[in-house]
mmCIF file of C-alpha atoms and ligand atoms in Angstrom:
data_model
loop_
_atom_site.group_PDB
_atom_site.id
_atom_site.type_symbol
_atom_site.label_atom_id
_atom_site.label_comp_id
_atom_site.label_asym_id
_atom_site.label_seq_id
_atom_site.Cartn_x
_atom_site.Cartn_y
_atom_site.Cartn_z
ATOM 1 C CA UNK A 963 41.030 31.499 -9.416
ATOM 2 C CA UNK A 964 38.951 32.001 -6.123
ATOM 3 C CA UNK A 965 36.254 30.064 -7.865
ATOM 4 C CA UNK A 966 38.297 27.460 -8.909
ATOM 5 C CA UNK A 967 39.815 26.891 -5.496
ATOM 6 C CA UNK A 968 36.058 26.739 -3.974
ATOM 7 C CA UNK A 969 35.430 24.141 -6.334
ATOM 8 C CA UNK A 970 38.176 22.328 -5.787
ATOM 9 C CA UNK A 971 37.271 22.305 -1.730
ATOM 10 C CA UNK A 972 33.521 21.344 -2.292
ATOM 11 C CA UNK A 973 35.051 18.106 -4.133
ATOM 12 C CA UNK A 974 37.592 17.196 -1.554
ATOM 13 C CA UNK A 975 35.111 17.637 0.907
ATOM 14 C CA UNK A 976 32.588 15.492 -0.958
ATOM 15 C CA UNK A 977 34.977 12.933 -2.050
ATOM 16 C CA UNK A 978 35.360 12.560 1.636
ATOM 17 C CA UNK A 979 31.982 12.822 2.357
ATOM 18 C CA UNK A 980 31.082 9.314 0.245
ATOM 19 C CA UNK A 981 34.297 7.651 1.709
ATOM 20 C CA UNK A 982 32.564 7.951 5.220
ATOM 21 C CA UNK A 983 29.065 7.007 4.250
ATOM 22 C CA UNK A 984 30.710 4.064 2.053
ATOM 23 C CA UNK A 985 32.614 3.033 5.241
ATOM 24 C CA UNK A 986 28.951 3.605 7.392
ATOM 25 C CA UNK A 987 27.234 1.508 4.783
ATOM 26 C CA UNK A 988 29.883 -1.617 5.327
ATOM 27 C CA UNK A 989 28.906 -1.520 8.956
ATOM 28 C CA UNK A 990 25.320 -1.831 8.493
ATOM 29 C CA UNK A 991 25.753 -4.704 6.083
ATOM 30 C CA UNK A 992 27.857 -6.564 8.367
ATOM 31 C CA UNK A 993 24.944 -6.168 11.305
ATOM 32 C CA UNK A 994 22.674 -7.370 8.857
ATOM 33 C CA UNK A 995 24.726 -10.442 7.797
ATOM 34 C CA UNK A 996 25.229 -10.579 11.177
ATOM 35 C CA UNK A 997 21.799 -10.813 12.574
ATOM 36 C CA UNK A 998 19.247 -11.497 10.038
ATOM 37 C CA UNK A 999 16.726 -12.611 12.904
ATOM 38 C CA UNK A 1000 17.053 -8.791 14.553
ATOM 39 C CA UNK A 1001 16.486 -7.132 11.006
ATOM 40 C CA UNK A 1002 13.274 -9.039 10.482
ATOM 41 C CA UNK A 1003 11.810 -8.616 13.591
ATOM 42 C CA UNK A 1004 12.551 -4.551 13.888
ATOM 43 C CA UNK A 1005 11.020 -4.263 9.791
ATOM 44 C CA UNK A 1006 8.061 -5.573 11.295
ATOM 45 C CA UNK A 1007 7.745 -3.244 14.708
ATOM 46 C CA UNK A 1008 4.881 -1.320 16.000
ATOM 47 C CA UNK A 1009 5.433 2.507 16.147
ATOM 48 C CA UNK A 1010 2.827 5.386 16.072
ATOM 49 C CA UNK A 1011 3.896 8.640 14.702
ATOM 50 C CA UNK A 1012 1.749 11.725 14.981
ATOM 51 C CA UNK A 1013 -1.548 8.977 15.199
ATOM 52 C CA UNK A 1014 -0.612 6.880 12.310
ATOM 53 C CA UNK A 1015 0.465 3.862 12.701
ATOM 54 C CA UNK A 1016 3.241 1.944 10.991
ATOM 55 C CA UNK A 1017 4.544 -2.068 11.564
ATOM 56 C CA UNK A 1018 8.425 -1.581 10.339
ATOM 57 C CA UNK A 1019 8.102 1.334 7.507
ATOM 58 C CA UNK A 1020 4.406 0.433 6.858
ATOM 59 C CA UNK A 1021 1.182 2.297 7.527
ATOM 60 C CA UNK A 1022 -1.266 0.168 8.676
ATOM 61 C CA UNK A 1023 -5.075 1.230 8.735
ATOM 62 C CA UNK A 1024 -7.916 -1.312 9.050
ATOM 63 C CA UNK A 1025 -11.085 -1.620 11.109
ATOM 64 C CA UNK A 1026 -9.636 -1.102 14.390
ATOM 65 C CA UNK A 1027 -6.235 0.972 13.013
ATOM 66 C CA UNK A 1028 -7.804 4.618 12.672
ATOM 67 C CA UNK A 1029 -5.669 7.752 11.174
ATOM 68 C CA UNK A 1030 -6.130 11.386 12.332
ATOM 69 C CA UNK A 1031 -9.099 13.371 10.608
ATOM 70 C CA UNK A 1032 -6.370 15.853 9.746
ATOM 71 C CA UNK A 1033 -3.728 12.969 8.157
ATOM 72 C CA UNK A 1034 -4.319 14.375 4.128
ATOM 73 C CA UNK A 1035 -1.242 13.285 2.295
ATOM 74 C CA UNK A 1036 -3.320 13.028 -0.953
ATOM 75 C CA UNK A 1037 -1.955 10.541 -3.596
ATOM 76 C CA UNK A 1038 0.950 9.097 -2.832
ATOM 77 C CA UNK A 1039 3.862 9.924 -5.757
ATOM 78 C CA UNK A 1040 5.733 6.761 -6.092
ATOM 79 C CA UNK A 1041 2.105 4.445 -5.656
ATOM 80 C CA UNK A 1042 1.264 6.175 -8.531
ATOM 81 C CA UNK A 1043 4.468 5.951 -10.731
ATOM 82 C CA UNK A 1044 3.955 2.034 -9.865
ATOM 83 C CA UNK A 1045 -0.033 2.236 -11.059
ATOM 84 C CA UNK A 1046 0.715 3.761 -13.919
ATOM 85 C CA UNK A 1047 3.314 0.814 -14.882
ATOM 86 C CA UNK A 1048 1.031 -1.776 -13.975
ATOM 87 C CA UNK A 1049 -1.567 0.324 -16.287
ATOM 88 C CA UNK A 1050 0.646 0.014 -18.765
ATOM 89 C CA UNK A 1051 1.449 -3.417 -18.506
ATOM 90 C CA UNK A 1052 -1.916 -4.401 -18.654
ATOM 91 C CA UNK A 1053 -2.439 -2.578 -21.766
ATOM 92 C CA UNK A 1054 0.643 -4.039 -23.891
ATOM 93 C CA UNK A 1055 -1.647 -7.490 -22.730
ATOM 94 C CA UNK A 1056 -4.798 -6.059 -24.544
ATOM 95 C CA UNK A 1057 -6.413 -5.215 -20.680
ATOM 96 C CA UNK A 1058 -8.343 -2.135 -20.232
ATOM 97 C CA UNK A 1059 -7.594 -1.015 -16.864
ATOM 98 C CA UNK A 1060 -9.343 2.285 -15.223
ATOM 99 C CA UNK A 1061 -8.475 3.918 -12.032
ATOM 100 C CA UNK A 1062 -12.038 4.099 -9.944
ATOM 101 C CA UNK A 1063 -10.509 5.813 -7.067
ATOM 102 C CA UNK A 1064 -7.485 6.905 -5.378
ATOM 103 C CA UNK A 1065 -6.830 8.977 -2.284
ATOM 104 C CA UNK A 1066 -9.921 10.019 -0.488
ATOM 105 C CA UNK A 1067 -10.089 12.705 2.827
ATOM 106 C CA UNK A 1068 -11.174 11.818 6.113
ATOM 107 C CA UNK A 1069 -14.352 13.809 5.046
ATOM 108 C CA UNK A 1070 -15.258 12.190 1.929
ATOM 109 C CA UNK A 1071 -14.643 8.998 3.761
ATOM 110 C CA UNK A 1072 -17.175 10.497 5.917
ATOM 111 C CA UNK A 1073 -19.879 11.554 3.453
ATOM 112 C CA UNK A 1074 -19.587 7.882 1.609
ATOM 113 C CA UNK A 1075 -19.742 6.048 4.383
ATOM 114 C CA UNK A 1076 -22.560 7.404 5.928
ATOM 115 C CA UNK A 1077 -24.318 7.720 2.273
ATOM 116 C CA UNK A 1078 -24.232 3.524 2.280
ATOM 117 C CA UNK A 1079 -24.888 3.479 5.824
ATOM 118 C CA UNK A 1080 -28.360 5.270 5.139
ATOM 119 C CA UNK A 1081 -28.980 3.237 2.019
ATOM 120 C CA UNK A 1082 -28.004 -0.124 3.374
ATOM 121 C CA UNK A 1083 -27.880 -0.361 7.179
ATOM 122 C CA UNK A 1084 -24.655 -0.442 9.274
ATOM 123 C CA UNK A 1085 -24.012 -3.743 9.329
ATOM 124 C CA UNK A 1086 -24.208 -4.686 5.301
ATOM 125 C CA UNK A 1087 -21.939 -0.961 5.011
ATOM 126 C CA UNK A 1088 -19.724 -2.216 7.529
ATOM 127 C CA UNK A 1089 -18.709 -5.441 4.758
ATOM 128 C CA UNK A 1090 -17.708 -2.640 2.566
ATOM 129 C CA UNK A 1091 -17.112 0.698 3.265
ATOM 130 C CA UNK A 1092 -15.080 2.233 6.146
ATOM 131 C CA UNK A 1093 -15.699 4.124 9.102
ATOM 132 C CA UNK A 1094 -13.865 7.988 8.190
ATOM 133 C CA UNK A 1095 -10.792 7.472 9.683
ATOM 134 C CA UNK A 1096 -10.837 3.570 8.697
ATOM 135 C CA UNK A 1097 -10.430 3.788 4.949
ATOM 136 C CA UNK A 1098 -7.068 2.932 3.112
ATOM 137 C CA UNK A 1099 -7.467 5.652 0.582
ATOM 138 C CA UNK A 1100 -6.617 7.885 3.147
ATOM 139 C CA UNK A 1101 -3.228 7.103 3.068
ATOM 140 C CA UNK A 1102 -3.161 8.053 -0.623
ATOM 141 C CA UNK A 1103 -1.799 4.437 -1.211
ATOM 142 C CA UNK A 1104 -4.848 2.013 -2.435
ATOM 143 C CA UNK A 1105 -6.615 2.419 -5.144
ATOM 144 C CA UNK A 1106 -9.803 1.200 -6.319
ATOM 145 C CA UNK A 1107 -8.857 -0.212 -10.604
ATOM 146 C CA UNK A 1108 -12.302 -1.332 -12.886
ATOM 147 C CA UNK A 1109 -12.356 -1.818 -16.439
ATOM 148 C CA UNK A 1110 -12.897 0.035 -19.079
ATOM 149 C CA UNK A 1111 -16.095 -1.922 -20.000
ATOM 150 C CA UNK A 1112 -16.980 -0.439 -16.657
ATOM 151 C CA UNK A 1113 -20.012 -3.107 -15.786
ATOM 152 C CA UNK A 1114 -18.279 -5.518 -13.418
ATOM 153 C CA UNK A 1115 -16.782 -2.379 -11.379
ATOM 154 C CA UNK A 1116 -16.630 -2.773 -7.615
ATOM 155 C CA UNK A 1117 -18.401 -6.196 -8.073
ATOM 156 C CA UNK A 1118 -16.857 -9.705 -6.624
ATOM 157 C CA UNK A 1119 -16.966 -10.881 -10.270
ATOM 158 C CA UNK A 1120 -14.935 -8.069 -11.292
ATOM 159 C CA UNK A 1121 -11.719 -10.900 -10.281
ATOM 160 C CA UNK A 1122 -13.303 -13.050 -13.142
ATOM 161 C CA UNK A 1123 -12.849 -10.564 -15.959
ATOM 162 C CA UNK A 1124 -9.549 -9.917 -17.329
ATOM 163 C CA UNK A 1125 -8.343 -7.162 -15.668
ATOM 164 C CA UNK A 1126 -9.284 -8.760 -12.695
ATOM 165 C CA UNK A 1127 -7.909 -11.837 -13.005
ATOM 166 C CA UNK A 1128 -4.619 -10.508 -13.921
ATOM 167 C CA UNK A 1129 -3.849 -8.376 -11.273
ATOM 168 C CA UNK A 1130 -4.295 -11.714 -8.784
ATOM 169 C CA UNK A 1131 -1.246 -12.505 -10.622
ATOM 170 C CA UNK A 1132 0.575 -9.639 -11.569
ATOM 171 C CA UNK A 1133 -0.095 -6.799 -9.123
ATOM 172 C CA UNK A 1134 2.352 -7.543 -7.096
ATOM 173 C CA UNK A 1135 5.408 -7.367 -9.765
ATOM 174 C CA UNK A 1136 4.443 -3.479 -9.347
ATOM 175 C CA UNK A 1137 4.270 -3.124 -5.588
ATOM 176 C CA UNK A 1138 0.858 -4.021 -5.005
ATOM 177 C CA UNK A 1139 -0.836 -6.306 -3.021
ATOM 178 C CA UNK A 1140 -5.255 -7.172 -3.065
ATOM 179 C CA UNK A 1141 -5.562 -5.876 0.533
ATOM 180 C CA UNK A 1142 -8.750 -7.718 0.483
ATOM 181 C CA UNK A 1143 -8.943 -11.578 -0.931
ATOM 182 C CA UNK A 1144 -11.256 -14.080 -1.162
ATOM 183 C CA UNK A 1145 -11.658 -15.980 2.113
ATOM 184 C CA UNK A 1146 -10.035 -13.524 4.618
ATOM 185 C CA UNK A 1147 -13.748 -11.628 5.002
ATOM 186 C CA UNK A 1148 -13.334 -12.677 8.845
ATOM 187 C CA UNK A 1149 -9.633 -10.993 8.845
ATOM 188 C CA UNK A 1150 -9.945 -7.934 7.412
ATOM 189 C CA UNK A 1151 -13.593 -7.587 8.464
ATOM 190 C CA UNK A 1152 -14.297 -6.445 4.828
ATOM 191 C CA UNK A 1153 -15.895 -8.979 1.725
ATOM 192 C CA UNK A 1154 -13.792 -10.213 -1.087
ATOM 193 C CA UNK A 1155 -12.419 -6.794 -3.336
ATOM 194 C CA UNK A 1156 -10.561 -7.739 -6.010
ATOM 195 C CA UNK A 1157 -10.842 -4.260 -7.176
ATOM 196 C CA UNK A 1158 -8.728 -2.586 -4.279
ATOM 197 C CA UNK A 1159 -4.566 -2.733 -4.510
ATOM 198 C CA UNK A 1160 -2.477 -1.531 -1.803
ATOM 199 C CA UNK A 1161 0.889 -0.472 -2.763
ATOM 200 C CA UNK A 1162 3.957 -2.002 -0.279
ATOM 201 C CA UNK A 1163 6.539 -1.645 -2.710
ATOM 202 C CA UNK A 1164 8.204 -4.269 -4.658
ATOM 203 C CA UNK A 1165 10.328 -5.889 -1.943
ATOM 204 C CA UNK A 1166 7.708 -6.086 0.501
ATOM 205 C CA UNK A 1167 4.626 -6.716 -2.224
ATOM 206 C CA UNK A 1168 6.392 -9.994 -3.353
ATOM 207 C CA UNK A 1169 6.836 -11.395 -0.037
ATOM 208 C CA UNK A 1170 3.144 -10.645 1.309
ATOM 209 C CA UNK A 1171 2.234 -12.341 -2.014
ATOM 210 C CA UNK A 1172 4.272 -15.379 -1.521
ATOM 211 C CA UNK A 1173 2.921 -15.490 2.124
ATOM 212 C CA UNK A 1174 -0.437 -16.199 1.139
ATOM 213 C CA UNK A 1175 -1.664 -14.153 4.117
ATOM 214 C CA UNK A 1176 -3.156 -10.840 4.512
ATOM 215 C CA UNK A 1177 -1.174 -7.606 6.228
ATOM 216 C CA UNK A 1178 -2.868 -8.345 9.505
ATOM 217 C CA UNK A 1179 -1.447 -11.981 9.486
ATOM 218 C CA UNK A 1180 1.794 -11.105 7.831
ATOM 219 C CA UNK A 1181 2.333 -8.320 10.572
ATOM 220 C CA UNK A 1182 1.159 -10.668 13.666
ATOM 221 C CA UNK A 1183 -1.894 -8.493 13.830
ATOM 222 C CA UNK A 1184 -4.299 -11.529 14.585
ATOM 223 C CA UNK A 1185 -4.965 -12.295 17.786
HETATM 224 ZN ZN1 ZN B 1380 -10.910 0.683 -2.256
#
């Protein structure tokens, strides 16, 4: 009987519960309808939280947007729920997709980048790989796709083959976005990668797509 009555409270008190937040949710909607302009402009704001750095509810990291050494969230869950539905996408099309690379520490980052640096000079590194602290795959959110096949991996004429040339198209149905396109080099300070995706989300994704530009220009970044 106790039991029953308990049960009986936690219900009232939820029902109660989702009356309020149904009534909080109108509100919001109506300041939305209300002021479109406002919602745009504060999804695209500039806050830093604990050194990271996020326009609206995106991290941004680029060649001057650094996270902390210690920022290790590894791969990021839902990024990789979306991957593996573009992955399997691609292979109901007769694509052979393979994940290269995903989230990488601050000291891997470190180790890579000064590996190329050694092998290849600063400056040509610089075109490709990021400073620790710099690199995208920190924020266990891009990842690097190849092929199967394997031979065109990391290469500019990995956008030719068919993996590559689908996710131009396609990638951003899942969330994704090519951080790093074809005639933006003097943007994002890094050469054509058709390899790399950066996942947004769907919402956001689509409309960086249909922009044309890259996250620097979408988010006002460029001076
Ligand atoms: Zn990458």
């Amino acid at each position: 009987m106790k039991r029953l009555l308990i049960a009986g409270l936690a219900a009232f008190l939820l029902a109660g519960c989702s009356e309020q937040s149904e009534q909080h949710l109108s509100v919001i909607d109506n300041i939305k309808q209300i002021n479109p302009l406002e919602k745009w402009l504060s999804s695209k704001e500039k806050s830093v939280v604990d050194g990271v750095t996020y326009y609206g509810d995106t991290i941004i990291v680029n060649k001057s947007i650094s996270l902390p050494a210690d920022y290790a969230p590894g791969e990021n869950a839902e990024a990789r729920a979306a991957l593996d539905k573009l992955m399997t996408a691609g292979t109901a099309e007769g694509l052979n997709f393979a994940i290269r690379s995903g989230f990488r520490s601050y000291d891997e980052q470190d180790v890579l980048y000064h590996n190329y640096v050694a092998r290849d000079g600063k400056a040509a590194a610089d075109t490709y790989s990021a400073e620790p602290g710099h690199s995208e795959h920190q924020t266990g959110l891009a990842f690097d796709l190849g092929s199967r096949e394997s031979v065109k991996d990391f290469t500019i004429s990995f956008g030719d083959t068919p993996e590559g040339k689908w996710l131009q198209t396609h990638a951003q149905n899942y969330g994704f976005i090519i951080r790093y396109p074809k005639g933006k080099e003097h943007i994002t300070g890094y050469q054509y990668e058709p390899w790399h995706i950066r996942y947004l989300g769907d919402d956001l994704a689509q409309d960086v797509y249909k922009s044309g530009l890259t996250l620097e220009e979408y988010f006002g970044l460029v001076k």
